[in-house]
Amino acid sequence: FLSEAADELDIEAYAIGGFVRDFFLKRGKAQDIDVVAVGSGIELAKKVSEKLPGKPPVKVFKTYGTAMLKVFDLEVEFVGARKESYSEDSRNPEVERGSLKDDQNRRDFTINALALQLNKSNFGKLLDPFGGLQDLKNQLIKTPLDPEVTYSDDPLRMLRAIRFSSQLNFVIEPQSLKAIQENATRIDIVSKERIVTELNKILESEKPSIGLKLLHDTGLLKRILPELTNLEGIDEIDGQKHKDNFWHTLEVVDNISKETNNLWLRWAALLHDVGKAPTKRFNKKIGWTFHGHEFKGSKMVYQIFKRLKLPLNDKMKFVQKLVLLSSRPIAIVDEDVTDSAVRRLVHDTGEHLEDLMTLCEADITTKNPKRYTKYHN
Ligand code: ATP
C-alpha cells in the first residue's frame, strides 16, 4: 500500500530509524515504523489510508507536519523530509523542507539514519550515507555529523547514546564520549519527562550497570541523580573502612535485573541505599554507622520522584516501602520487632513480601551472609 501510494503521488518514501535498525539487528517485532516522504508526509499518510481496508483515520499533528496511521497493531508515523537548525537555549529546532540526505543528517546516530526505499522501482534499496550498517556490525554508537554539534544541538541525544549502548550492549565511540563529557551540563535544558523516559529504558535493559556506569563516567548522573553519586567513595578512619555504596548499588541493580522485569523493583534497587550518604557517621567504638538511613532513604525517594516529575502514586509508595525495609529483612520474620515504625510497615508489606525478598536476595550477594541467616531460615 505504501509503495503504491508513494508512486501515485510521485514522491520518494523511505522507512527510516528504529525500524530499519532493528530489522538489521533481527531485534523483536516492530511496534512502530517511521516513514520519511520527500514531500508531504501528511498527504502520503492520507493516500495510504484510502487504500487500506476500512480506511483507518489519519491523525495529523499540524505543528510538527507529521501524521500517524494505525495499521492493525502497528503505528506508522509519516514525516516530510526536513532540515533542522538549532539555537543555544532550546532543543527545538527551526525546521524547513529538505532532501532525504538533510533528513538523515538530522538523525542522532549512524545506526538510526539507515533508510530503506519504499517506492516500487527501488523497493528495499538501502541508503546508508554514514556507514550505519558497518557500525551495527561493529556494535558502535556514532553520530552522523561532528559529535560536538550533534550533542550540543540536542543534549537529549547524550542520554539516548547511553540508553542505546545499555540496551544493545554497543560501545560509544571515543569522540562521542568526549563530547558527552564536555556537554554534560547542557542536560539541564532537557525536560524531566524525557530524562525519565531514557532512565527507565536504561533500567529496563538486561544489564543496567552498562548505562549507569556511562552516566557516571560522563558526569551526567551527578546532574540527574546526585543522591546516587554521593554514595561513591570509601572513607577510612583509624584503619576502618566501609564499602563503596555507589558501585555496590550498581551490582544490586544488575542482580535484581536477572530476577525480575518489574521496573519499580529495579528503581527500589537503584535507590535502596541513598539514605546512607547523609547518615554516614564515624564512631570510635563501633566504626562506621548509617543509623536511620532506611528512614532517610524512603523520604529521599519522595524528593527524587518529585524532582524527576515521576508520578507520586502507589508505585512510589512501593519503592519507598522497599527502600525502608530492604536493610531490615530480619524484621520481616522476627515477631519480636521492637521498632514500632518498622513493625507497622512490616504489617502492611503483605502483598509485596516476595518483591522485598527478591531485593534482599539481590543485596545479600554483596554483603556478609551471616547477618541474614535468620532471614534465610
Ligand atoms: P525505540 O523505539 O527503541 O525507542 P527508536 O530509534 O525508534 O528506538 P524513537 O525515539 O522512536 O526511537 O525515534 C525514531 C527515530 O527518530 C530514531 O531512530 C532517530 O532516527 C530519530 N530521533 C529520535 N530522537 C532523536 C533526537 N533527539 N535527535 C535526532 N534524531 C532523533
mmCIF file of C-alpha atoms in Angstrom, residues 17-360:
data_model
loop_
_atom_site.group_PDB
_atom_site.id
_atom_site.type_symbol
_atom_site.label_atom_id
_atom_site.label_comp_id
_atom_site.label_asym_id
_atom_site.label_seq_id
_atom_site.Cartn_x
_atom_site.Cartn_y
_atom_site.Cartn_z
ATOM 1 C CA GLY A 17 15.248 4.984 12.032
ATOM 2 C CA GLY A 18 14.485 2.374 14.687
ATOM 3 C CA PHE A 19 12.512 0.042 12.413
ATOM 4 C CA VAL A 20 15.369 -0.294 9.906
ATOM 5 C CA ARG A 21 17.969 -0.593 12.675
ATOM 6 C CA ASP A 22 16.032 -3.337 14.448
ATOM 7 C CA PHE A 23 15.299 -5.084 11.133
ATOM 8 C CA PHE A 24 19.051 -5.492 10.524
ATOM 9 C CA LEU A 25 19.615 -6.474 14.146
ATOM 10 C CA LYS A 26 16.753 -9.014 13.886
ATOM 11 C CA ARG A 27 15.526 -7.471 17.116
ATOM 12 C CA GLY A 28 11.962 -8.242 18.212
ATOM 13 C CA LYS A 29 8.720 -7.377 16.478
ATOM 14 C CA ALA A 30 8.301 -3.775 15.334
ATOM 15 C CA GLN A 31 5.644 -1.683 17.092
ATOM 16 C CA ASP A 32 6.177 1.438 15.047
ATOM 17 C CA ILE A 33 7.619 2.446 11.707
ATOM 18 C CA ASP A 34 8.859 5.905 10.795
ATOM 19 C CA VAL A 35 8.321 6.840 7.166
ATOM 20 C CA VAL A 36 10.009 9.835 5.554
ATOM 21 C CA ALA A 37 8.462 11.336 2.440
ATOM 22 C CA VAL A 38 10.436 13.683 0.239
ATOM 23 C CA GLY A 39 7.352 15.872 0.034
ATOM 24 C CA SER A 40 4.297 15.961 2.281
ATOM 25 C CA GLY A 41 4.178 13.206 4.912
ATOM 26 C CA ILE A 42 0.574 14.129 5.680
ATOM 27 C CA GLU A 43 -0.520 13.706 2.034
ATOM 28 C CA LEU A 44 1.214 10.335 1.877
ATOM 29 C CA ALA A 45 -0.480 9.170 5.075
ATOM 30 C CA LYS A 46 -3.903 10.164 3.684
ATOM 31 C CA LYS A 47 -3.229 8.336 0.425
ATOM 32 C CA VAL A 48 -2.162 5.167 2.252
ATOM 33 C CA SER A 49 -5.263 5.295 4.432
ATOM 34 C CA GLU A 50 -7.524 5.480 1.351
ATOM 35 C CA LYS A 51 -6.007 2.221 0.133
ATOM 36 C CA LEU A 52 -6.329 0.323 3.393
ATOM 37 C CA PRO A 53 -9.390 -1.791 4.207
ATOM 38 C CA GLY A 54 -11.723 0.219 6.434
ATOM 39 C CA LYS A 55 -9.770 3.441 5.658
ATOM 40 C CA PRO A 56 -8.323 3.935 9.156
ATOM 41 C CA PRO A 57 -8.313 7.568 10.348
ATOM 42 C CA VAL A 58 -5.164 9.643 9.910
ATOM 43 C CA LYS A 59 -4.081 11.573 12.988
ATOM 44 C CA VAL A 60 -2.499 14.821 11.848
ATOM 45 C CA PHE A 61 -0.085 16.797 14.032
ATOM 46 C CA LYS A 62 -0.071 20.116 12.215
ATOM 47 C CA THR A 63 2.560 21.818 14.358
ATOM 48 C CA TYR A 64 5.100 19.126 13.522
ATOM 49 C CA GLY A 65 3.885 18.460 9.976
ATOM 50 C CA THR A 66 3.550 14.769 10.829
ATOM 51 C CA ALA A 67 0.772 12.209 10.592
ATOM 52 C CA MET A 68 0.086 8.879 12.239
ATOM 53 C CA LEU A 69 -1.796 5.886 10.957
ATOM 54 C CA LYS A 70 -2.602 2.757 12.897
ATOM 55 C CA VAL A 71 -2.407 -0.360 10.738
ATOM 56 C CA PHE A 72 -3.561 -3.297 12.852
ATOM 57 C CA ASP A 73 -1.279 -3.046 15.891
ATOM 58 C CA LEU A 74 1.456 -1.190 14.028
ATOM 59 C CA GLU A 75 1.798 2.591 14.331
ATOM 60 C CA VAL A 76 3.125 4.204 11.161
ATOM 61 C CA GLU A 77 4.425 7.731 11.580
ATOM 62 C CA PHE A 78 4.788 9.887 8.449
ATOM 63 C CA VAL A 79 7.010 12.917 8.216
ATOM 64 C CA GLY A 80 8.198 15.111 5.344
ATOM 65 C CA ALA A 81 11.977 15.099 4.873
ATOM 66 C CA ARG A 82 13.351 18.102 6.746
ATOM 67 C CA LYS A 83 16.387 20.154 7.517
ATOM 68 C CA GLU A 84 16.913 21.407 11.062
ATOM 69 C CA SER A 85 18.807 24.284 12.628
ATOM 70 C CA TYR A 86 19.250 24.785 16.354
ATOM 71 C CA SER A 87 19.695 27.704 18.747
ATOM 72 C CA GLU A 88 21.728 27.789 22.015
ATOM 73 C CA ASP A 89 18.933 27.617 24.552
ATOM 74 C CA SER A 90 16.442 25.158 23.155
ATOM 75 C CA ARG A 91 16.227 21.579 21.950
ATOM 76 C CA ASN A 92 13.526 22.605 19.489
ATOM 77 C CA PRO A 93 14.943 23.338 16.057
ATOM 78 C CA GLU A 94 13.857 25.621 13.243
ATOM 79 C CA VAL A 95 12.554 23.300 10.563
ATOM 80 C CA GLU A 96 12.416 23.625 6.783
ATOM 81 C CA ARG A 97 11.710 21.177 3.956
ATOM 82 C CA GLY A 98 14.727 19.230 2.794
ATOM 83 C CA SER A 99 16.076 16.228 0.932
ATOM 84 C CA LEU A 100 16.437 12.683 2.246
ATOM 85 C CA LYS A 101 20.114 13.463 2.910
ATOM 86 C CA ASP A 102 19.118 16.518 5.002
ATOM 87 C CA ASP A 103 16.775 14.291 6.957
ATOM 88 C CA GLN A 104 19.479 11.693 7.533
ATOM 89 C CA ASN A 105 21.835 14.464 8.677
ATOM 90 C CA ARG A 106 19.448 15.442 11.471
ATOM 91 C CA ARG A 107 19.350 11.897 12.905
ATOM 92 C CA ASP A 108 21.141 11.194 16.172
ATOM 93 C CA PHE A 109 23.235 8.127 15.322
ATOM 94 C CA THR A 110 24.507 6.452 12.165
ATOM 95 C CA ILE A 111 22.591 3.275 13.112
ATOM 96 C CA ASN A 112 19.394 5.378 13.316
ATOM 97 C CA ALA A 113 19.963 7.105 9.960
ATOM 98 C CA LEU A 114 19.602 3.990 7.784
ATOM 99 C CA ALA A 115 16.813 4.350 5.207
ATOM 100 C CA LEU A 116 15.087 1.706 3.069
ATOM 101 C CA GLN A 117 13.338 2.940 -0.058
ATOM 102 C CA LEU A 118 9.663 2.018 -0.368
ATOM 103 C CA ASN A 119 8.891 3.089 -3.971
ATOM 104 C CA LYS A 120 8.278 0.102 -6.246
ATOM 105 C CA SER A 121 11.136 0.710 -8.698
ATOM 106 C CA ASN A 122 13.729 0.703 -5.916
ATOM 107 C CA PHE A 123 11.918 -1.212 -3.188
ATOM 108 C CA GLY A 124 14.233 -2.275 -0.383
ATOM 109 C CA LYS A 125 17.220 -0.188 -1.570
ATOM 110 C CA LEU A 126 19.357 0.777 1.417
ATOM 111 C CA LEU A 127 20.538 4.388 1.704
ATOM 112 C CA ASP A 128 23.359 4.472 4.191
ATOM 113 C CA PRO A 129 25.474 7.619 3.729
ATOM 114 C CA PHE A 130 27.256 7.365 7.116
ATOM 115 C CA GLY A 131 28.217 3.683 7.244
ATOM 116 C CA GLY A 132 25.477 2.820 9.743
ATOM 117 C CA LEU A 133 25.345 -0.819 8.646
ATOM 118 C CA GLN A 134 29.051 -1.237 9.384
ATOM 119 C CA ASP A 135 28.527 0.448 12.774
ATOM 120 C CA LEU A 136 25.716 -2.031 13.505
ATOM 121 C CA LYS A 137 28.163 -4.847 12.756
ATOM 122 C CA ASN A 138 30.875 -3.206 14.871
ATOM 123 C CA GLN A 139 28.347 -2.519 17.637
ATOM 124 C CA LEU A 140 29.218 1.155 17.667
ATOM 125 C CA ILE A 141 27.246 4.284 18.603
ATOM 126 C CA LYS A 142 28.481 7.092 16.378
ATOM 127 C CA THR A 143 26.928 10.401 15.270
ATOM 128 C CA PRO A 144 26.454 11.201 11.550
ATOM 129 C CA LEU A 145 27.956 14.690 11.939
ATOM 130 C CA ASP A 146 30.535 16.208 14.296
ATOM 131 C CA PRO A 147 29.616 14.839 17.762
ATOM 132 C CA GLU A 148 30.257 18.251 19.360
ATOM 133 C CA VAL A 149 27.489 19.721 17.201
ATOM 134 C CA THR A 150 25.107 16.761 17.492
ATOM 135 C CA TYR A 151 25.114 16.684 21.319
ATOM 136 C CA SER A 152 25.182 20.397 21.862
ATOM 137 C CA ASP A 153 22.263 20.900 19.397
ATOM 138 C CA ASP A 154 20.084 18.455 21.303
ATOM 139 C CA PRO A 155 21.507 17.311 24.657
ATOM 140 C CA LEU A 156 18.824 14.608 24.950
ATOM 141 C CA ARG A 157 20.980 12.701 22.456
ATOM 142 C CA MET A 158 23.598 12.218 25.209
ATOM 143 C CA LEU A 159 21.088 10.150 27.158
ATOM 144 C CA ARG A 160 19.902 8.382 24.014
ATOM 145 C CA ALA A 161 23.501 7.360 23.202
ATOM 146 C CA ILE A 162 23.893 5.877 26.667
ATOM 147 C CA ARG A 163 20.468 4.237 26.549
ATOM 148 C CA PHE A 164 21.202 2.538 23.193
ATOM 149 C CA SER A 165 24.603 1.465 24.481
ATOM 150 C CA SER A 166 22.893 -0.119 27.509
ATOM 151 C CA GLN A 167 20.038 -1.721 25.532
ATOM 152 C CA LEU A 168 22.158 -3.086 22.683
ATOM 153 C CA ASN A 169 25.436 -3.541 24.542
ATOM 154 C CA PHE A 170 27.135 -1.248 21.990
ATOM 155 C CA VAL A 171 30.221 0.872 22.565
ATOM 156 C CA ILE A 172 30.019 4.679 22.297
ATOM 157 C CA GLU A 173 32.897 5.802 20.060
ATOM 158 C CA PRO A 174 35.571 7.833 21.900
ATOM 159 C CA GLN A 175 34.895 11.231 20.219
ATOM 160 C CA SER A 176 31.233 10.909 21.141
ATOM 161 C CA LEU A 177 32.052 10.007 24.715
ATOM 162 C CA LYS A 178 34.350 13.016 24.973
ATOM 163 C CA ALA A 179 31.682 15.312 23.504
ATOM 164 C CA ILE A 180 29.124 13.982 26.007
ATOM 165 C CA GLN A 181 31.516 14.670 28.890
ATOM 166 C CA GLU A 182 32.070 18.196 27.610
ATOM 167 C CA ASN A 183 28.375 18.915 27.114
ATOM 168 C CA ALA A 184 27.092 17.211 30.283
ATOM 169 C CA THR A 185 25.881 20.468 31.867
ATOM 170 C CA ARG A 186 23.571 21.058 28.883
ATOM 171 C CA ILE A 187 21.387 18.209 30.113
ATOM 172 C CA ASP A 188 19.761 20.915 32.264
ATOM 173 C CA ILE A 189 17.708 22.149 29.271
ATOM 174 C CA VAL A 190 16.124 18.701 28.770
ATOM 175 C CA SER A 191 12.715 18.177 30.351
ATOM 176 C CA LYS A 192 12.428 15.822 33.309
ATOM 177 C CA GLU A 193 9.920 13.677 31.416
ATOM 178 C CA ARG A 194 12.394 12.974 28.617
ATOM 179 C CA ILE A 195 15.177 12.272 31.110
ATOM 180 C CA VAL A 196 12.981 9.772 32.952
ATOM 181 C CA THR A 197 11.975 8.019 29.704
ATOM 182 C CA GLU A 198 15.634 7.341 28.924
ATOM 183 C CA LEU A 199 16.475 6.468 32.532
ATOM 184 C CA ASN A 200 13.667 3.918 32.557
ATOM 185 C CA LYS A 201 14.934 2.380 29.321
ATOM 186 C CA ILE A 202 18.394 2.061 30.866
ATOM 187 C CA LEU A 203 16.881 0.442 33.949
ATOM 188 C CA GLU A 204 14.858 -1.912 31.754
ATOM 189 C CA SER A 205 17.894 -3.113 29.824
ATOM 190 C CA GLU A 206 19.374 -6.530 30.522
ATOM 191 C CA LYS A 207 22.407 -5.158 32.359
ATOM 192 C CA PRO A 208 21.525 -1.640 33.589
ATOM 193 C CA SER A 209 25.009 -1.103 35.058
ATOM 194 C CA ILE A 210 26.307 -0.560 31.487
ATOM 195 C CA GLY A 211 24.180 2.588 31.157
ATOM 196 C CA LEU A 212 24.517 3.654 34.798
ATOM 197 C CA LYS A 213 28.312 3.441 34.628
ATOM 198 C CA LEU A 214 28.312 5.551 31.446
ATOM 199 C CA LEU A 215 26.022 8.100 33.116
ATOM 200 C CA HIS A 216 28.504 8.206 35.997
ATOM 201 C CA ASP A 217 31.641 8.416 33.831
ATOM 202 C CA THR A 218 30.271 11.228 31.652
ATOM 203 C CA GLY A 219 29.209 13.374 34.611
ATOM 204 C CA LEU A 220 25.522 13.128 33.697
ATOM 205 C CA LEU A 221 24.492 11.106 36.736
ATOM 206 C CA LYS A 222 25.809 13.792 39.088
ATOM 207 C CA ARG A 223 23.331 16.224 37.494
ATOM 208 C CA ILE A 224 20.384 13.844 37.248
ATOM 209 C CA LEU A 225 20.678 11.806 40.439
ATOM 210 C CA PRO A 226 23.308 13.364 42.749
ATOM 211 C CA GLU A 227 21.871 11.244 45.581
ATOM 212 C CA LEU A 228 23.481 8.244 43.879
ATOM 213 C CA THR A 229 26.883 9.736 43.082
ATOM 214 C CA ASN A 230 27.070 10.988 46.696
ATOM 215 C CA LEU A 231 27.355 7.321 47.666
ATOM 216 C CA GLU A 232 30.666 6.938 45.864
ATOM 217 C CA GLY A 233 33.917 6.558 47.715
ATOM 218 C CA ILE A 234 35.409 4.746 50.674
ATOM 219 C CA ASP A 235 36.425 6.678 53.766
ATOM 220 C CA GLU A 236 38.987 5.388 56.204
ATOM 221 C CA ILE A 237 39.415 6.447 59.838
ATOM 222 C CA ASP A 238 41.597 4.579 62.357
ATOM 223 C CA GLY A 239 42.089 1.848 59.767
ATOM 224 C CA GLN A 240 38.337 1.255 59.476
ATOM 225 C CA LYS A 241 36.622 1.410 56.106
ATOM 226 C CA HIS A 242 33.110 0.998 54.739
ATOM 227 C CA LYS A 243 32.170 -0.363 51.333
ATOM 228 C CA ASP A 244 31.656 1.845 48.268
ATOM 229 C CA ASN A 245 27.894 2.129 48.254
ATOM 230 C CA PHE A 246 27.692 3.503 44.722
ATOM 231 C CA TRP A 247 29.381 0.570 42.995
ATOM 232 C CA HIS A 248 27.570 -1.761 45.378
ATOM 233 C CA THR A 249 24.265 -0.254 44.201
ATOM 234 C CA LEU A 250 25.117 -0.971 40.559
ATOM 235 C CA GLU A 251 25.783 -4.599 41.469
ATOM 236 C CA VAL A 252 22.458 -4.839 43.268
ATOM 237 C CA VAL A 253 20.602 -3.385 40.259
ATOM 238 C CA ASP A 254 22.251 -5.935 37.942
ATOM 239 C CA ASN A 255 21.466 -8.742 40.393
ATOM 240 C CA ILE A 256 17.800 -7.822 40.620
ATOM 241 C CA SER A 257 17.533 -7.399 36.842
ATOM 242 C CA LYS A 258 18.404 -11.075 36.438
ATOM 243 C CA GLU A 259 15.394 -11.933 38.595
ATOM 244 C CA THR A 260 12.663 -9.532 37.526
ATOM 245 C CA ASN A 261 11.488 -7.195 34.774
ATOM 246 C CA ASN A 262 9.492 -5.139 37.269
ATOM 247 C CA LEU A 263 10.696 -1.573 36.611
ATOM 248 C CA TRP A 264 9.709 -0.340 40.084
ATOM 249 C CA LEU A 265 11.573 -3.113 41.802
ATOM 250 C CA ARG A 266 14.595 -2.061 39.761
ATOM 251 C CA TRP A 267 14.030 1.544 40.914
ATOM 252 C CA ALA A 268 13.920 0.277 44.506
ATOM 253 C CA ALA A 269 17.266 -1.472 43.956
ATOM 254 C CA LEU A 270 18.706 1.730 42.479
ATOM 255 C CA LEU A 271 17.624 3.812 45.461
ATOM 256 C CA HIS A 272 17.915 1.244 48.249
ATOM 257 C CA ASP A 273 20.999 2.843 49.826
ATOM 258 C CA VAL A 274 20.528 6.576 49.057
ATOM 259 C CA GLY A 275 19.965 7.336 52.736
ATOM 260 C CA LYS A 276 23.493 6.220 53.529
ATOM 261 C CA ALA A 277 25.307 9.344 52.275
ATOM 262 C CA PRO A 278 23.549 11.837 54.584
ATOM 263 C CA THR A 279 23.544 9.496 57.624
ATOM 264 C CA LYS A 280 27.160 8.350 57.492
ATOM 265 C CA ARG A 281 28.993 8.821 60.830
ATOM 266 C CA PHE A 282 32.162 7.502 62.405
ATOM 267 C CA ASN A 283 32.008 6.224 65.939
ATOM 268 C CA LYS A 284 35.273 5.436 67.712
ATOM 269 C CA LYS A 285 33.834 2.336 69.387
ATOM 270 C CA ILE A 286 31.793 0.757 66.609
ATOM 271 C CA GLY A 287 33.282 2.249 63.448
ATOM 272 C CA TRP A 288 31.166 3.437 60.505
ATOM 273 C CA THR A 289 27.407 3.695 61.036
ATOM 274 C CA PHE A 290 24.495 4.706 58.832
ATOM 275 C CA HIS A 291 21.969 4.926 61.606
ATOM 276 C CA GLY A 292 18.436 5.638 60.365
ATOM 277 C CA HIS A 293 19.465 5.524 56.699
ATOM 278 C CA GLU A 294 16.393 3.492 55.766
ATOM 279 C CA PHE A 295 14.018 6.190 57.057
ATOM 280 C CA LYS A 296 16.069 8.937 55.456
ATOM 281 C CA GLY A 297 16.228 6.914 52.220
ATOM 282 C CA SER A 298 12.481 6.437 51.962
ATOM 283 C CA LYS A 299 11.964 10.185 52.450
ATOM 284 C CA MET A 300 14.527 10.814 49.735
ATOM 285 C CA VAL A 301 12.585 8.549 47.370
ATOM 286 C CA TYR A 302 9.703 11.034 47.595
ATOM 287 C CA GLN A 303 12.012 14.005 46.946
ATOM 288 C CA ILE A 304 13.668 12.280 43.992
ATOM 289 C CA PHE A 305 10.350 11.236 42.423
ATOM 290 C CA LYS A 306 9.030 14.770 42.868
ATOM 291 C CA ARG A 307 12.097 16.378 41.323
ATOM 292 C CA LEU A 308 12.083 13.994 38.347
ATOM 293 C CA LYS A 309 8.326 14.517 37.918
ATOM 294 C CA LEU A 310 7.691 10.812 38.367
ATOM 295 C CA PRO A 311 4.114 10.131 39.486
ATOM 296 C CA LEU A 312 3.714 10.280 43.272
ATOM 297 C CA ASN A 313 1.419 7.274 43.295
ATOM 298 C CA ASP A 314 1.324 3.687 44.541
ATOM 299 C CA LYS A 315 4.480 2.843 42.581
ATOM 300 C CA MET A 316 6.364 5.496 44.539
ATOM 301 C CA LYS A 317 4.957 4.169 47.820
ATOM 302 C CA PHE A 318 6.060 0.699 46.756
ATOM 303 C CA VAL A 319 9.621 1.938 46.137
ATOM 304 C CA GLN A 320 9.587 3.821 49.468
ATOM 305 C CA LYS A 321 8.443 0.752 51.349
ATOM 306 C CA LEU A 322 11.087 -1.454 49.813
ATOM 307 C CA VAL A 323 13.820 1.085 50.497
ATOM 308 C CA LEU A 324 12.658 1.297 54.100
ATOM 309 C CA LEU A 325 12.657 -2.447 54.638
ATOM 310 C CA SER A 326 15.442 -3.719 52.404
ATOM 311 C CA SER A 327 18.082 -3.336 55.087
ATOM 312 C CA ARG A 328 15.846 -4.887 57.765
ATOM 313 C CA PRO A 329 14.959 -8.278 56.292
ATOM 314 C CA ILE A 330 15.216 -9.806 59.754
ATOM 315 C CA ALA A 331 12.287 -7.677 60.845
ATOM 316 C CA ILE A 332 10.026 -9.412 58.372
ATOM 317 C CA VAL A 333 10.274 -12.779 60.026
ATOM 318 C CA ASP A 334 11.031 -11.586 63.520
ATOM 319 C CA GLU A 335 7.849 -11.319 65.511
ATOM 320 C CA ASP A 336 9.737 -9.621 68.240
ATOM 321 C CA VAL A 337 10.461 -6.397 66.411
ATOM 322 C CA THR A 338 10.922 -3.629 68.913
ATOM 323 C CA ASP A 339 10.969 -0.762 66.474
ATOM 324 C CA SER A 340 7.314 0.228 66.247
ATOM 325 C CA ALA A 341 7.621 2.160 62.974
ATOM 326 C CA VAL A 342 9.214 -0.830 61.281
ATOM 327 C CA ARG A 343 6.647 -3.149 62.849
ATOM 328 C CA ARG A 344 3.836 -1.093 61.369
ATOM 329 C CA LEU A 345 5.421 -1.214 57.960
ATOM 330 C CA VAL A 346 6.146 -4.912 58.133
ATOM 331 C CA HIS A 347 2.499 -5.340 58.934
ATOM 332 C CA ASP A 348 1.331 -3.697 55.719
ATOM 333 C CA THR A 349 4.053 -5.046 53.438
ATOM 334 C CA GLY A 350 1.739 -8.002 52.760
ATOM 335 C CA GLU A 351 1.482 -8.499 49.024
ATOM 336 C CA HIS A 352 4.954 -7.052 48.422
ATOM 337 C CA LEU A 353 6.741 -9.531 50.624
ATOM 338 C CA GLU A 354 8.002 -11.534 47.681
ATOM 339 C CA ASP A 355 9.371 -8.394 45.955
ATOM 340 C CA LEU A 356 11.077 -7.409 49.177
ATOM 341 C CA MET A 357 12.678 -10.854 49.435
ATOM 342 C CA THR A 358 13.912 -10.520 45.825
ATOM 343 C CA LEU A 359 15.507 -7.183 46.661
ATOM 344 C CA CYS A 360 17.100 -8.551 49.830
#
